[in-house]
Amino acid sequence: MYALAEKIDRSILPDPSAMALGTVAEHGGPSVRIVLLKGFDERGFVFYTNYEGRKGRQLLSNPKAALCFHWPTLEIQVRVEGVVTKVAAKEADAYFASRNRLSQIGAWASRQSEPLENPGALDERVKKYETEFAGKDVPRPKYWSGFRVSPERIEFWKGKPNRLHERHLYTRVGAGWKIETIYP
């Protein structure tokens, strides 16, 4: 993904790793937001978040998700549906260590999805953790890690004239995939 992303014209695709993540809220309704893909392999698609934030709580209570990559200038989208698991601590540690220091501090400072106590609360918390970790490596918070979406369905959609789009659906069957071309 990273090598591919480096070759993409950013004026056409500003951030090709941006994907919509759909989860199921505590009340049973849908919840969608944009997150960044940080890795993928034969096991699935990985992104990172605070497990105590809204999306983290939703995924921990109902470990299923949908992803959608949409690249409108190319008239392409890729839809993924699957089961969600936590990434291994070692994998999360390695990714966290690769982040810039202020992003690491931000993981400690943000009480993700909680109301701010006052307008300066986040800045105060950033300063607190900058002081706490001054002169040393910032460790990964225990509540911050990654999720992997292991696909059960992947659909590749290519826009065509007159809304006669091309759609290819891959559905997991055992260790393999059933491949179908479906109507637009």
PDB file of C-alpha atoms in Angstrom, residues 1-182:
ATOM      1  CA  MET A   1       0.000   0.000   0.000  1.00  0.00           C
ATOM      2  CA  TYR A   2       2.716   2.447   0.959  1.00  0.00           C
ATOM      3  CA  ALA A   3       4.698   1.965  -2.264  1.00  0.00           C
ATOM      4  CA  LEU A   4       1.519   2.304  -4.301  1.00  0.00           C
ATOM      5  CA  ALA A   5       0.458   5.424  -2.380  1.00  0.00           C
ATOM      6  CA  GLU A   6       3.822   7.083  -3.102  1.00  0.00           C
ATOM      7  CA  LYS A   7       3.262   6.667  -6.865  1.00  0.00           C
ATOM      8  CA  ILE A   8      -0.237   8.167  -6.896  1.00  0.00           C
ATOM      9  CA  ASP A   9      -0.731  11.723  -8.102  1.00  0.00           C
ATOM     10  CA  ARG A  10      -1.979  13.514  -4.952  1.00  0.00           C
ATOM     11  CA  SER A  11      -3.923  16.033  -7.057  1.00  0.00           C
ATOM     12  CA  ILE A  12      -6.061  13.125  -8.269  1.00  0.00           C
ATOM     13  CA  LEU A  13      -6.208  11.184  -4.980  1.00  0.00           C
ATOM     14  CA  PRO A  14      -5.252  13.440  -2.038  1.00  0.00           C
ATOM     15  CA  ASP A  15      -5.171  10.497   0.400  1.00  0.00           C
ATOM     16  CA  PRO A  16      -5.717   7.092  -1.194  1.00  0.00           C
ATOM     17  CA  SER A  17      -5.596   5.406   2.237  1.00  0.00           C
ATOM     18  CA  ALA A  18      -8.695   7.251   3.502  1.00  0.00           C
ATOM     19  CA  MET A  19     -11.622   4.893   3.958  1.00  0.00           C
ATOM     20  CA  ALA A  20     -15.102   5.090   5.389  1.00  0.00           C
ATOM     21  CA  LEU A  21     -15.520   2.784   8.384  1.00  0.00           C
ATOM     22  CA  GLY A  22     -19.017   1.621   9.250  1.00  0.00           C
ATOM     23  CA  THR A  23     -19.757   0.149  12.666  1.00  0.00           C
ATOM     24  CA  VAL A  24     -22.860  -0.654  14.686  1.00  0.00           C
ATOM     25  CA  ALA A  25     -23.646   1.772  17.509  1.00  0.00           C
ATOM     26  CA  GLU A  26     -24.678   0.637  20.978  1.00  0.00           C
ATOM     27  CA  HIS A  27     -28.357   1.291  20.150  1.00  0.00           C
ATOM     28  CA  GLY A  28     -28.094  -0.855  17.004  1.00  0.00           C
ATOM     29  CA  GLY A  29     -27.936   1.963  14.470  1.00  0.00           C
ATOM     30  CA  PRO A  30     -25.168   2.552  11.930  1.00  0.00           C
ATOM     31  CA  SER A  31     -22.206   4.826  12.555  1.00  0.00           C
ATOM     32  CA  VAL A  32     -19.742   5.911   9.848  1.00  0.00           C
ATOM     33  CA  ARG A  33     -16.534   7.956   9.862  1.00  0.00           C
ATOM     34  CA  ILE A  34     -13.341   8.285   7.811  1.00  0.00           C
ATOM     35  CA  VAL A  35     -10.194   6.548   9.090  1.00  0.00           C
ATOM     36  CA  LEU A  36      -6.822   5.820   7.495  1.00  0.00           C
ATOM     37  CA  LEU A  37      -5.690   2.398   6.357  1.00  0.00           C
ATOM     38  CA  LYS A  38      -2.323   1.705   7.994  1.00  0.00           C
ATOM     39  CA  GLY A  39      -1.631  -1.773   6.704  1.00  0.00           C
ATOM     40  CA  PHE A  40      -3.052  -4.753   4.875  1.00  0.00           C
ATOM     41  CA  ASP A  41      -2.064  -8.295   4.090  1.00  0.00           C
ATOM     42  CA  GLU A  42      -3.717 -11.690   3.565  1.00  0.00           C
ATOM     43  CA  ARG A  43      -5.273 -11.390   7.057  1.00  0.00           C
ATOM     44  CA  GLY A  44      -7.086  -8.113   6.389  1.00  0.00           C
ATOM     45  CA  PHE A  45      -7.110  -4.318   6.591  1.00  0.00           C
ATOM     46  CA  VAL A  46      -5.627  -2.520   9.638  1.00  0.00           C
ATOM     47  CA  PHE A  47      -6.351   0.857  11.226  1.00  0.00           C
ATOM     48  CA  TYR A  48      -5.588   2.270  14.681  1.00  0.00           C
ATOM     49  CA  THR A  49      -7.679   4.059  17.283  1.00  0.00           C
ATOM     50  CA  ASN A  50      -8.428   4.584  20.945  1.00  0.00           C
ATOM     51  CA  TYR A  51     -10.314   1.534  22.243  1.00  0.00           C
ATOM     52  CA  GLU A  52     -12.153   3.763  24.740  1.00  0.00           C
ATOM     53  CA  GLY A  53     -13.506   6.118  22.042  1.00  0.00           C
ATOM     54  CA  ARG A  54     -16.873   5.636  20.370  1.00  0.00           C
ATOM     55  CA  LYS A  55     -15.662   3.551  17.423  1.00  0.00           C
ATOM     56  CA  GLY A  56     -13.413   1.453  19.660  1.00  0.00           C
ATOM     57  CA  ARG A  57     -16.281   0.666  22.037  1.00  0.00           C
ATOM     58  CA  GLN A  58     -18.571  -0.160  19.112  1.00  0.00           C
ATOM     59  CA  LEU A  59     -16.069  -2.537  17.539  1.00  0.00           C
ATOM     60  CA  LEU A  60     -15.303  -4.241  20.839  1.00  0.00           C
ATOM     61  CA  SER A  61     -19.014  -4.823  21.535  1.00  0.00           C
ATOM     62  CA  ASN A  62     -19.936  -5.832  17.964  1.00  0.00           C
ATOM     63  CA  PRO A  63     -16.804  -6.983  16.101  1.00  0.00           C
ATOM     64  CA  LYS A  64     -18.030  -6.518  12.540  1.00  0.00           C
ATOM     65  CA  ALA A  65     -17.332  -3.617  10.207  1.00  0.00           C
ATOM     66  CA  ALA A  66     -17.669  -2.313   6.677  1.00  0.00           C
ATOM     67  CA  LEU A  67     -15.023  -0.301   4.844  1.00  0.00           C
ATOM     68  CA  CYS A  68     -15.345   1.732   1.680  1.00  0.00           C
ATOM     69  CA  PHE A  69     -12.543   3.266  -0.345  1.00  0.00           C
ATOM     70  CA  HIS A  70     -13.927   5.810  -2.800  1.00  0.00           C
ATOM     71  CA  TRP A  71     -11.721   7.356  -5.450  1.00  0.00           C
ATOM     72  CA  PRO A  72     -14.218   9.518  -7.387  1.00  0.00           C
ATOM     73  CA  THR A  73     -11.821  10.942  -9.981  1.00  0.00           C
ATOM     74  CA  LEU A  74     -10.987   7.359 -10.995  1.00  0.00           C
ATOM     75  CA  GLU A  75     -14.652   6.288 -10.700  1.00  0.00           C
ATOM     76  CA  ILE A  76     -13.612   3.393  -8.463  1.00  0.00           C
ATOM     77  CA  GLN A  77     -14.715   2.185  -5.084  1.00  0.00           C
ATOM     78  CA  VAL A  78     -13.785  -0.881  -3.089  1.00  0.00           C
ATOM     79  CA  ARG A  79     -16.193  -2.121  -0.424  1.00  0.00           C
ATOM     80  CA  VAL A  80     -15.151  -4.547   2.313  1.00  0.00           C
ATOM     81  CA  GLU A  81     -17.280  -6.283   4.945  1.00  0.00           C
ATOM     82  CA  GLY A  82     -15.858  -8.523   7.619  1.00  0.00           C
ATOM     83  CA  VAL A  83     -15.068  -9.602  11.121  1.00  0.00           C
ATOM     84  CA  VAL A  84     -12.932  -7.378  13.339  1.00  0.00           C
ATOM     85  CA  THR A  85     -10.128  -8.500  15.645  1.00  0.00           C
ATOM     86  CA  LYS A  86      -7.547  -6.607  17.671  1.00  0.00           C
ATOM     87  CA  VAL A  87      -4.032  -6.488  16.257  1.00  0.00           C
ATOM     88  CA  ALA A  88      -1.247  -8.048  18.331  1.00  0.00           C
ATOM     89  CA  ALA A  89       0.415  -5.772  20.904  1.00  0.00           C
ATOM     90  CA  LYS A  90       3.763  -6.152  19.119  1.00  0.00           C
ATOM     91  CA  GLU A  91       2.223  -4.942  15.844  1.00  0.00           C
ATOM     92  CA  ALA A  92       0.546  -1.979  17.575  1.00  0.00           C
ATOM     93  CA  ASP A  93       3.794  -1.098  19.385  1.00  0.00           C
ATOM     94  CA  ALA A  94       5.714  -1.076  16.091  1.00  0.00           C
ATOM     95  CA  TYR A  95       3.175   1.170  14.380  1.00  0.00           C
ATOM     96  CA  PHE A  96       2.921   3.519  17.398  1.00  0.00           C
ATOM     97  CA  ALA A  97       6.729   3.881  17.440  1.00  0.00           C
ATOM     98  CA  SER A  98       6.631   4.928  13.751  1.00  0.00           C
ATOM     99  CA  ARG A  99       4.261   7.855  14.429  1.00  0.00           C
ATOM    100  CA  ASN A 100       5.628  11.344  14.939  1.00  0.00           C
ATOM    101  CA  ARG A 101       6.110  12.361  18.565  1.00  0.00           C
ATOM    102  CA  LEU A 102       3.218  14.859  18.673  1.00  0.00           C
ATOM    103  CA  SER A 103       0.833  12.173  17.345  1.00  0.00           C
ATOM    104  CA  GLN A 104       2.085   9.860  20.087  1.00  0.00           C
ATOM    105  CA  ILE A 105       1.480  12.574  22.704  1.00  0.00           C
ATOM    106  CA  GLY A 106      -1.946  13.173  21.158  1.00  0.00           C
ATOM    107  CA  ALA A 107      -2.890   9.536  21.774  1.00  0.00           C
ATOM    108  CA  TRP A 108      -2.288  10.148  25.487  1.00  0.00           C
ATOM    109  CA  ALA A 109      -3.861  13.617  25.577  1.00  0.00           C
ATOM    110  CA  SER A 110      -7.103  12.903  23.739  1.00  0.00           C
ATOM    111  CA  ARG A 111      -9.995  11.447  25.672  1.00  0.00           C
ATOM    112  CA  GLN A 112     -11.439  10.430  22.308  1.00  0.00           C
ATOM    113  CA  SER A 113     -15.171  11.078  21.825  1.00  0.00           C
ATOM    114  CA  GLU A 114     -15.581  12.627  25.304  1.00  0.00           C
ATOM    115  CA  PRO A 115     -16.755  16.238  25.747  1.00  0.00           C
ATOM    116  CA  LEU A 116     -14.023  18.848  26.345  1.00  0.00           C
ATOM    117  CA  GLU A 117     -14.183  20.231  29.885  1.00  0.00           C
ATOM    118  CA  ASN A 118     -13.240  23.698  28.587  1.00  0.00           C
ATOM    119  CA  PRO A 119     -11.798  25.206  25.367  1.00  0.00           C
ATOM    120  CA  GLY A 120      -8.178  24.801  26.540  1.00  0.00           C
ATOM    121  CA  ALA A 121      -8.503  21.292  27.990  1.00  0.00           C
ATOM    122  CA  LEU A 122      -6.845  19.468  25.076  1.00  0.00           C
ATOM    123  CA  ASP A 123      -3.897  21.898  24.968  1.00  0.00           C
ATOM    124  CA  GLU A 124      -3.471  21.492  28.734  1.00  0.00           C
ATOM    125  CA  ARG A 125      -3.419  17.708  28.406  1.00  0.00           C
ATOM    126  CA  VAL A 126      -0.903  17.886  25.542  1.00  0.00           C
ATOM    127  CA  LYS A 127       1.405  20.029  27.723  1.00  0.00           C
ATOM    128  CA  LYS A 128       0.969  17.606  30.631  1.00  0.00           C
ATOM    129  CA  TYR A 129       2.107  14.621  28.536  1.00  0.00           C
ATOM    130  CA  GLU A 130       4.882  16.563  26.805  1.00  0.00           C
ATOM    131  CA  THR A 131       6.253  17.251  30.292  1.00  0.00           C
ATOM    132  CA  GLU A 132       5.690  13.683  31.498  1.00  0.00           C
ATOM    133  CA  PHE A 133       7.525  12.167  28.525  1.00  0.00           C
ATOM    134  CA  ALA A 134      10.204  14.861  28.125  1.00  0.00           C
ATOM    135  CA  GLY A 135      13.549  13.309  27.218  1.00  0.00           C
ATOM    136  CA  LYS A 136      12.211   9.775  26.794  1.00  0.00           C
ATOM    137  CA  ASP A 137      10.314   7.636  24.318  1.00  0.00           C
ATOM    138  CA  VAL A 138       6.527   7.901  24.413  1.00  0.00           C
ATOM    139  CA  PRO A 139       5.065   4.474  25.209  1.00  0.00           C
ATOM    140  CA  ARG A 140       1.879   3.271  23.546  1.00  0.00           C
ATOM    141  CA  PRO A 141      -1.126   3.750  25.852  1.00  0.00           C
ATOM    142  CA  LYS A 142      -2.783   0.450  26.812  1.00  0.00           C
ATOM    143  CA  TYR A 143      -6.128   1.765  25.482  1.00  0.00           C
ATOM    144  CA  TRP A 144      -4.696   2.663  22.054  1.00  0.00           C
ATOM    145  CA  SER A 145      -4.185  -0.050  19.470  1.00  0.00           C
ATOM    146  CA  GLY A 146      -5.368  -1.381  16.162  1.00  0.00           C
ATOM    147  CA  PHE A 147      -8.156  -3.366  14.615  1.00  0.00           C
ATOM    148  CA  ARG A 148      -7.963  -5.704  11.644  1.00  0.00           C
ATOM    149  CA  VAL A 149     -10.996  -6.185   9.394  1.00  0.00           C
ATOM    150  CA  SER A 150     -10.769  -9.717   7.966  1.00  0.00           C
ATOM    151  CA  PRO A 151     -12.841  -9.598   4.788  1.00  0.00           C
ATOM    152  CA  GLU A 152     -15.791 -11.892   4.198  1.00  0.00           C
ATOM    153  CA  ARG A 153     -16.923  -9.859   1.162  1.00  0.00           C
ATOM    154  CA  ILE A 154     -15.008  -7.509  -1.123  1.00  0.00           C
ATOM    155  CA  GLU A 155     -16.680  -5.656  -3.969  1.00  0.00           C
ATOM    156  CA  PHE A 156     -14.769  -3.833  -6.697  1.00  0.00           C
ATOM    157  CA  TRP A 157     -16.906  -1.168  -8.378  1.00  0.00           C
ATOM    158  CA  LYS A 158     -15.924   0.697 -11.542  1.00  0.00           C
ATOM    159  CA  GLY A 159     -18.101   3.533 -12.780  1.00  0.00           C
ATOM    160  CA  LYS A 160     -19.322   3.250 -16.366  1.00  0.00           C
ATOM    161  CA  PRO A 161     -21.452   5.533 -18.590  1.00  0.00           C
ATOM    162  CA  ASN A 162     -25.213   5.573 -18.123  1.00  0.00           C
ATOM    163  CA  ARG A 163     -24.858   4.069 -14.624  1.00  0.00           C
ATOM    164  CA  LEU A 164     -24.143   0.649 -16.146  1.00  0.00           C
ATOM    165  CA  HIS A 165     -21.337   0.141 -13.642  1.00  0.00           C
ATOM    166  CA  GLU A 166     -19.031  -2.849 -13.509  1.00  0.00           C
ATOM    167  CA  ARG A 167     -19.187  -4.740 -10.195  1.00  0.00           C
ATOM    168  CA  HIS A 168     -17.173  -7.786  -9.112  1.00  0.00           C
ATOM    169  CA  LEU A 169     -18.043  -9.435  -5.808  1.00  0.00           C
ATOM    170  CA  TYR A 170     -15.656 -11.723  -3.941  1.00  0.00           C
ATOM    171  CA  THR A 171     -17.276 -13.746  -1.136  1.00  0.00           C
ATOM    172  CA  ARG A 172     -15.163 -15.835   1.216  1.00  0.00           C
ATOM    173  CA  VAL A 173     -15.904 -19.554   0.999  1.00  0.00           C
ATOM    174  CA  GLY A 174     -13.694 -21.549   3.353  1.00  0.00           C
ATOM    175  CA  ALA A 175     -10.080 -20.697   2.520  1.00  0.00           C
ATOM    176  CA  GLY A 176     -10.999 -19.441  -0.967  1.00  0.00           C
ATOM    177  CA  TRP A 177     -13.217 -16.925  -2.718  1.00  0.00           C
ATOM    178  CA  LYS A 178     -16.372 -17.181  -4.799  1.00  0.00           C
ATOM    179  CA  ILE A 179     -16.172 -14.553  -7.560  1.00  0.00           C
ATOM    180  CA  GLU A 180     -19.260 -13.126  -9.242  1.00  0.00           C
ATOM    181  CA  THR A 181     -19.957 -10.259 -11.585  1.00  0.00           C
ATOM    182  CA  ILE A 182     -23.141  -8.571 -10.362  1.00  0.00           C
TER     183      ILE A 182
END
